[in-house]
PDB file of C-alpha atoms in Angstrom:
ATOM      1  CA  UNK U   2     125.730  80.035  85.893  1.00  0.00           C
ATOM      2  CA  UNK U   3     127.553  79.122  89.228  1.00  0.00           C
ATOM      3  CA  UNK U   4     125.817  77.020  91.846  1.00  0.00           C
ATOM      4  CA  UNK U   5     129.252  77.095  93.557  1.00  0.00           C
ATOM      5  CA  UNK U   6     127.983  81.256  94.171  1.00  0.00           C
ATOM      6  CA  UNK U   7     125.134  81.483  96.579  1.00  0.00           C
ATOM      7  CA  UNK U   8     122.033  82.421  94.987  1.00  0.00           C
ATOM      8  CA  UNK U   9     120.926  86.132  97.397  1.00  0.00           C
ATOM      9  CA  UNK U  10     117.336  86.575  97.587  1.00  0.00           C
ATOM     10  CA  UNK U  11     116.762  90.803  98.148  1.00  0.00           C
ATOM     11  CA  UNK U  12     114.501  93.803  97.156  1.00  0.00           C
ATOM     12  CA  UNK U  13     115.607  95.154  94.061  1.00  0.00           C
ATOM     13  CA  UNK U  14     116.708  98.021  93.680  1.00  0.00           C
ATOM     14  CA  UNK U  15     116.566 100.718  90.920  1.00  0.00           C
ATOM     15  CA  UNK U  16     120.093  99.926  88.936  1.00  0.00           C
ATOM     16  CA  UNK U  17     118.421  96.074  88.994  1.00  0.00           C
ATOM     17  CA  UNK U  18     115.701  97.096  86.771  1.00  0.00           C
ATOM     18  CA  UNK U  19     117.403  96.603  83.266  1.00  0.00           C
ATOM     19  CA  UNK U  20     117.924  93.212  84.274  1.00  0.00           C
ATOM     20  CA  UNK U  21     114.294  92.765  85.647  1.00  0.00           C
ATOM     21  CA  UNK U  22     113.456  94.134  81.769  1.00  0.00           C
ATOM     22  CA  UNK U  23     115.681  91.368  80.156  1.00  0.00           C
ATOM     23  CA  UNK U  24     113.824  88.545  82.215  1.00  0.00           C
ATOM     24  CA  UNK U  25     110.897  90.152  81.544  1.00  0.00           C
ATOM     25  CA  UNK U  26     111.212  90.267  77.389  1.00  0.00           C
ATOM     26  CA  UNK U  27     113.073  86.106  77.618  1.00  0.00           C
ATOM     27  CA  UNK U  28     109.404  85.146  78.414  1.00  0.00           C
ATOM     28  CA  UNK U  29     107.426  84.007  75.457  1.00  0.00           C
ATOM     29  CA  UNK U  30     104.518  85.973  76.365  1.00  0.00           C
ATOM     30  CA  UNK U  31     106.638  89.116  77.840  1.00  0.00           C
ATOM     31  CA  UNK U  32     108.608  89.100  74.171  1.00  0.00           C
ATOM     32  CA  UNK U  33     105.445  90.361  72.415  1.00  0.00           C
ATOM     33  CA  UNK U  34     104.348  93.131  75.551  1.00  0.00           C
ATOM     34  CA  UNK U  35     107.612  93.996  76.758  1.00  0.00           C
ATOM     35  CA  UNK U  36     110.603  96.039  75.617  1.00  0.00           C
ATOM     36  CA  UNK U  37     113.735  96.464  76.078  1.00  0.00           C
ATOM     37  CA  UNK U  38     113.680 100.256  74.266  1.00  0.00           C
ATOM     38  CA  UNK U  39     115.114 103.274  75.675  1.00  0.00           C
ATOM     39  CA  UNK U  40     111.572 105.057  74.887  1.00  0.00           C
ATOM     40  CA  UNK U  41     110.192 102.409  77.238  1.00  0.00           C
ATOM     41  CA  UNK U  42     112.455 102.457  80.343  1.00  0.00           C
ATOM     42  CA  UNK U  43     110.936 105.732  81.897  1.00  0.00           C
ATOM     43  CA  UNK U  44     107.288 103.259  82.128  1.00  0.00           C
ATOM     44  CA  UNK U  45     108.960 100.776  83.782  1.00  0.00           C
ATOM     45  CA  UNK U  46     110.948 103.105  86.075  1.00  0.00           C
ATOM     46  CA  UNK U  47     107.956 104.988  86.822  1.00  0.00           C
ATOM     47  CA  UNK U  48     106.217 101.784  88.137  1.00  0.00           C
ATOM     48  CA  UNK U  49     108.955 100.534  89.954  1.00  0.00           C
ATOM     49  CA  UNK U  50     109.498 103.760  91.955  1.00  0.00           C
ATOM     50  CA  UNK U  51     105.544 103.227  92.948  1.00  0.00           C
ATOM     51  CA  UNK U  52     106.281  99.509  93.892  1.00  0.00           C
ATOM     52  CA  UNK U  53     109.295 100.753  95.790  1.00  0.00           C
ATOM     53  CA  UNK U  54     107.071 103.267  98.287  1.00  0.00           C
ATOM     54  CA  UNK U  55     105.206 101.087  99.113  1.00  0.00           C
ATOM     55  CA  UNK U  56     105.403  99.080 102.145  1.00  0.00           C
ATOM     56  CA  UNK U  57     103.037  96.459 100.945  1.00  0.00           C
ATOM     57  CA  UNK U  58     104.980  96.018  97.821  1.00  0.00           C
ATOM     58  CA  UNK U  59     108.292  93.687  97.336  1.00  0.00           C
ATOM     59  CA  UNK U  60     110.021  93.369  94.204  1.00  0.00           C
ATOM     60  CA  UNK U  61     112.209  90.333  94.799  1.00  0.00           C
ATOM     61  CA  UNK U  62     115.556  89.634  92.874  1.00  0.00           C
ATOM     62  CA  UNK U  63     117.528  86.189  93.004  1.00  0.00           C
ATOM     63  CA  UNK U  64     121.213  87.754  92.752  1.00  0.00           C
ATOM     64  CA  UNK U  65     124.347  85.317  91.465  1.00  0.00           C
ATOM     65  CA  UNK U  66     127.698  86.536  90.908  1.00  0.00           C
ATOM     66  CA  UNK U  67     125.899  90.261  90.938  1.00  0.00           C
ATOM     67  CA  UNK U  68     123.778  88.951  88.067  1.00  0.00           C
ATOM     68  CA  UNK U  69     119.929  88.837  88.387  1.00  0.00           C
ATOM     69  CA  UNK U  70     118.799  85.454  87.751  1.00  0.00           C
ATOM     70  CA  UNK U  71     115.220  85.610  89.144  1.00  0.00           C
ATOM     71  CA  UNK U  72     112.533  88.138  89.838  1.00  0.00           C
ATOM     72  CA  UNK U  73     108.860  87.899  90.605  1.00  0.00           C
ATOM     73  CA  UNK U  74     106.465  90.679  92.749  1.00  0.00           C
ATOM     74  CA  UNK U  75     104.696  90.037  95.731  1.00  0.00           C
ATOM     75  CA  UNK U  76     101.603  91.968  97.198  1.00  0.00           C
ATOM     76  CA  UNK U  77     101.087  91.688 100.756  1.00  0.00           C
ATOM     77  CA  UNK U  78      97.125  92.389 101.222  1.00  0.00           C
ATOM     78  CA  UNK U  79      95.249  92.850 104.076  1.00  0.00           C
ATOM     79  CA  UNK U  80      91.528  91.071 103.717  1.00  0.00           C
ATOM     80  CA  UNK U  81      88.577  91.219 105.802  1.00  0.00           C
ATOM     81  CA  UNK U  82      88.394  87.374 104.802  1.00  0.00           C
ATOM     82  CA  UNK U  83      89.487  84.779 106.827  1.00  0.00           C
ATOM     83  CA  UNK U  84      88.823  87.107 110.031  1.00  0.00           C
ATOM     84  CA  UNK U  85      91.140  89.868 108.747  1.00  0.00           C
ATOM     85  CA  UNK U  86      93.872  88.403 107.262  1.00  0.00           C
ATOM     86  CA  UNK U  87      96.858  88.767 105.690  1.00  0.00           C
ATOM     87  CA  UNK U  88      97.206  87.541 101.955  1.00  0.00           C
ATOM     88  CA  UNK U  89     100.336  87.666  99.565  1.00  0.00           C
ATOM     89  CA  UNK U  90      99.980  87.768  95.619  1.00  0.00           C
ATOM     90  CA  UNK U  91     103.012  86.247  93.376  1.00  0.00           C
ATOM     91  CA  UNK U  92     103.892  87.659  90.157  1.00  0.00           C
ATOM     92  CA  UNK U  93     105.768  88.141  87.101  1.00  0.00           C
ATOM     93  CA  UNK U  94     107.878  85.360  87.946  1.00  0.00           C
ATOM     94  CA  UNK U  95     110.695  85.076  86.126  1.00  0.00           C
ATOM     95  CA  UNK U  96     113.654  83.153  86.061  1.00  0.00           C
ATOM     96  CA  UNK U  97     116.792  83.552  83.362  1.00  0.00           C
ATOM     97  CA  UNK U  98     116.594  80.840  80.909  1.00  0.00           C
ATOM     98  CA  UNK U  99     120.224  79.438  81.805  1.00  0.00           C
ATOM     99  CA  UNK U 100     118.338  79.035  85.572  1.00  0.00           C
ATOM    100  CA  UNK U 101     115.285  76.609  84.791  1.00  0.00           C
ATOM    101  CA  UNK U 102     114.949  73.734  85.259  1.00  0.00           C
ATOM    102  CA  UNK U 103     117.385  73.510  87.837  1.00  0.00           C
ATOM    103  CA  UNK U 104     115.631  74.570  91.397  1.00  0.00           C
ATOM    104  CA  UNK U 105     115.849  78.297  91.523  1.00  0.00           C
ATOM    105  CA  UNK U 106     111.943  78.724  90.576  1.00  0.00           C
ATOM    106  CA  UNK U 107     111.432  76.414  93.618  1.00  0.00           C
ATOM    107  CA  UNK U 108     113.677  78.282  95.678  1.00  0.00           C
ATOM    108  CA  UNK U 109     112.610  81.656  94.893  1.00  0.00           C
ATOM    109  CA  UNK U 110     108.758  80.785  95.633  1.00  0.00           C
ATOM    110  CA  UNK U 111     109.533  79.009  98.991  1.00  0.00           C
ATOM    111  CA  UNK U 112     111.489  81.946  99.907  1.00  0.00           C
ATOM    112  CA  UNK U 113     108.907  84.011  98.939  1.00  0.00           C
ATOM    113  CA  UNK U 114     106.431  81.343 101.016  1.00  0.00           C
ATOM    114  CA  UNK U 115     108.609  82.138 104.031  1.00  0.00           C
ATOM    115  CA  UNK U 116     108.405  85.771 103.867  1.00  0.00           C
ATOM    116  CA  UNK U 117     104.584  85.578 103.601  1.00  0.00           C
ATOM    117  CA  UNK U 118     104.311  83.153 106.871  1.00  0.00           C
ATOM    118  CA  UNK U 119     106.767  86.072 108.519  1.00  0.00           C
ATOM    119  CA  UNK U 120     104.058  88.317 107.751  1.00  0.00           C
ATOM    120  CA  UNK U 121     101.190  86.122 109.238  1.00  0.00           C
ATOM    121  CA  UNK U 122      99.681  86.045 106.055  1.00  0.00           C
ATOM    122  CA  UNK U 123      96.870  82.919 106.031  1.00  0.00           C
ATOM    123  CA  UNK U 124      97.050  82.392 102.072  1.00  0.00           C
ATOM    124  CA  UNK U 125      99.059  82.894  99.429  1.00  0.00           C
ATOM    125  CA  UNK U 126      98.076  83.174  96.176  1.00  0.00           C
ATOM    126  CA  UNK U 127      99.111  83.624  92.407  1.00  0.00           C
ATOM    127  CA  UNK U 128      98.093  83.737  88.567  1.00  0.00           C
ATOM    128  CA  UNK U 129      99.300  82.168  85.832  1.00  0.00           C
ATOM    129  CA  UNK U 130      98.502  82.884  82.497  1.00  0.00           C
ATOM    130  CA  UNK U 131      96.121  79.849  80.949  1.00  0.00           C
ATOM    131  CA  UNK U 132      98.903  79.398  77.995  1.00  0.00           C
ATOM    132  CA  UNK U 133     101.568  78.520  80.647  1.00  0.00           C
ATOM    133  CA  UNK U 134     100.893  74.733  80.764  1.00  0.00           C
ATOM    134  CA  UNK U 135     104.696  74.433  82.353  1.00  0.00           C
ATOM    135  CA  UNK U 136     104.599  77.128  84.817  1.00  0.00           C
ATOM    136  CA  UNK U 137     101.033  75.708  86.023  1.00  0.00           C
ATOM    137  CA  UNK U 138     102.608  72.254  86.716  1.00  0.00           C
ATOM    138  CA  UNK U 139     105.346  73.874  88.451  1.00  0.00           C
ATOM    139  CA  UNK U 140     103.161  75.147  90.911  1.00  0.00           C
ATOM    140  CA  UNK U 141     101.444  72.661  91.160  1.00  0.00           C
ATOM    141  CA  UNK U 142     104.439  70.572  92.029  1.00  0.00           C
ATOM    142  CA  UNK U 143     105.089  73.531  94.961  1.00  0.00           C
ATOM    143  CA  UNK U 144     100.987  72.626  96.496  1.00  0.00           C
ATOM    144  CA  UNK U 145      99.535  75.651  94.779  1.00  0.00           C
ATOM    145  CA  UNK U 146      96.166  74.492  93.794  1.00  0.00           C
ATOM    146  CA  UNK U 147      93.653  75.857  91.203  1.00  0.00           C
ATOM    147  CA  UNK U 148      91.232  76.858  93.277  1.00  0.00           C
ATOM    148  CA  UNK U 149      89.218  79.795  91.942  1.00  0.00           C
ATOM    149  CA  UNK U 150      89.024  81.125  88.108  1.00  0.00           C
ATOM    150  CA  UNK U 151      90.841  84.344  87.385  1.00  0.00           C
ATOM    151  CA  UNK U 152      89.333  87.330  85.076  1.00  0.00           C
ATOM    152  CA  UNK U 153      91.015  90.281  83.726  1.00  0.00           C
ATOM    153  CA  UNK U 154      89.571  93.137  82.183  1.00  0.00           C
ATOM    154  CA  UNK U 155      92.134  95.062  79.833  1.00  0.00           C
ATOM    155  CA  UNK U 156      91.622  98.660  79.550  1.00  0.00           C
ATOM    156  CA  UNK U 157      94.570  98.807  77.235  1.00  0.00           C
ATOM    157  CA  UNK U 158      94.075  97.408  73.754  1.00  0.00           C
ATOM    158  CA  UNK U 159      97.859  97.593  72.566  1.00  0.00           C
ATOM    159  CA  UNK U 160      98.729  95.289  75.685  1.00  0.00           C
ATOM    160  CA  UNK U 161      96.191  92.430  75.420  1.00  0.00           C
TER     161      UNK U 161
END
């Protein structure tokens, strides 16, 4: 960990995703959905080619030291709400466990906040899994406000 190093907010690109895998199976809910396995890697490469041609897609890394550090996914959507608007969706954020706690979360959302108010979107938006009583105060902290209940249908047993 080097503050000293700039922390580089980018796209990721495909030789990032083992690293977006690690951050993914440090999470305590991401340890028991997640792998690491070579049997799994062609899934998550798969899905991260889709994210990648997509224009309304952007799979943000936070980059020290050419170390990924921090990750989450953003979804710019247009909406016929609020007269036609732009919207952005956070998630799967992520941040390496030597990181919290010491401002990269913050700094990864606000840059993320910045890219959505370059794209004229009106709101932005995220979910948080109930069991995350931390990562809901952090938001809160940032102004994100529980606004609206969240529901998920899962169509895939093995992955509830």
């Amino acid at each position: 960990m080097n503050w000293m190093s700039p922390i580089i907010f980018r796209r990721a690109e495909i030789a990032d995703l083992p690293a977006i895998i690690g951050l993914l199976c440090q999470d305590e809910l991401g340890s028991n959905r997640e792998s690491q396995g070579t049997s799994s890697y062609p899934l998550y490469e798969k899905a991260f080619k889709q994210i990648s041609k997509d224009p309304n897609q952007y799979l943000l890394v936070a980059e020290n030291n050419d170390a990924i550090v921090g990750t989450c996914h953003l979804t710019f959507m247009p909406s016929l709400t609020f007269k036609g608007s732009m919207r952005m969706n956070i998630e799967a954020v992520r941040v390496h466990a030597d990181w919290r706690g010491k401002g990269l979360g913050e700094k990864m959302l606000q840059h993320a906040v910045n890219m959505a108010k370059e794209r004229e979107c009106k709101i932005v938006q995220l979910a948080t899994n109930k069991q995350r009583h931390l990562a809901q105060s952090f938001y809160e902290k940032l102004g994100f406000q529980a606004t609206h209940v969240g529901m998920k249908l899962c169509l895939d047993e093995n992955n509830m």
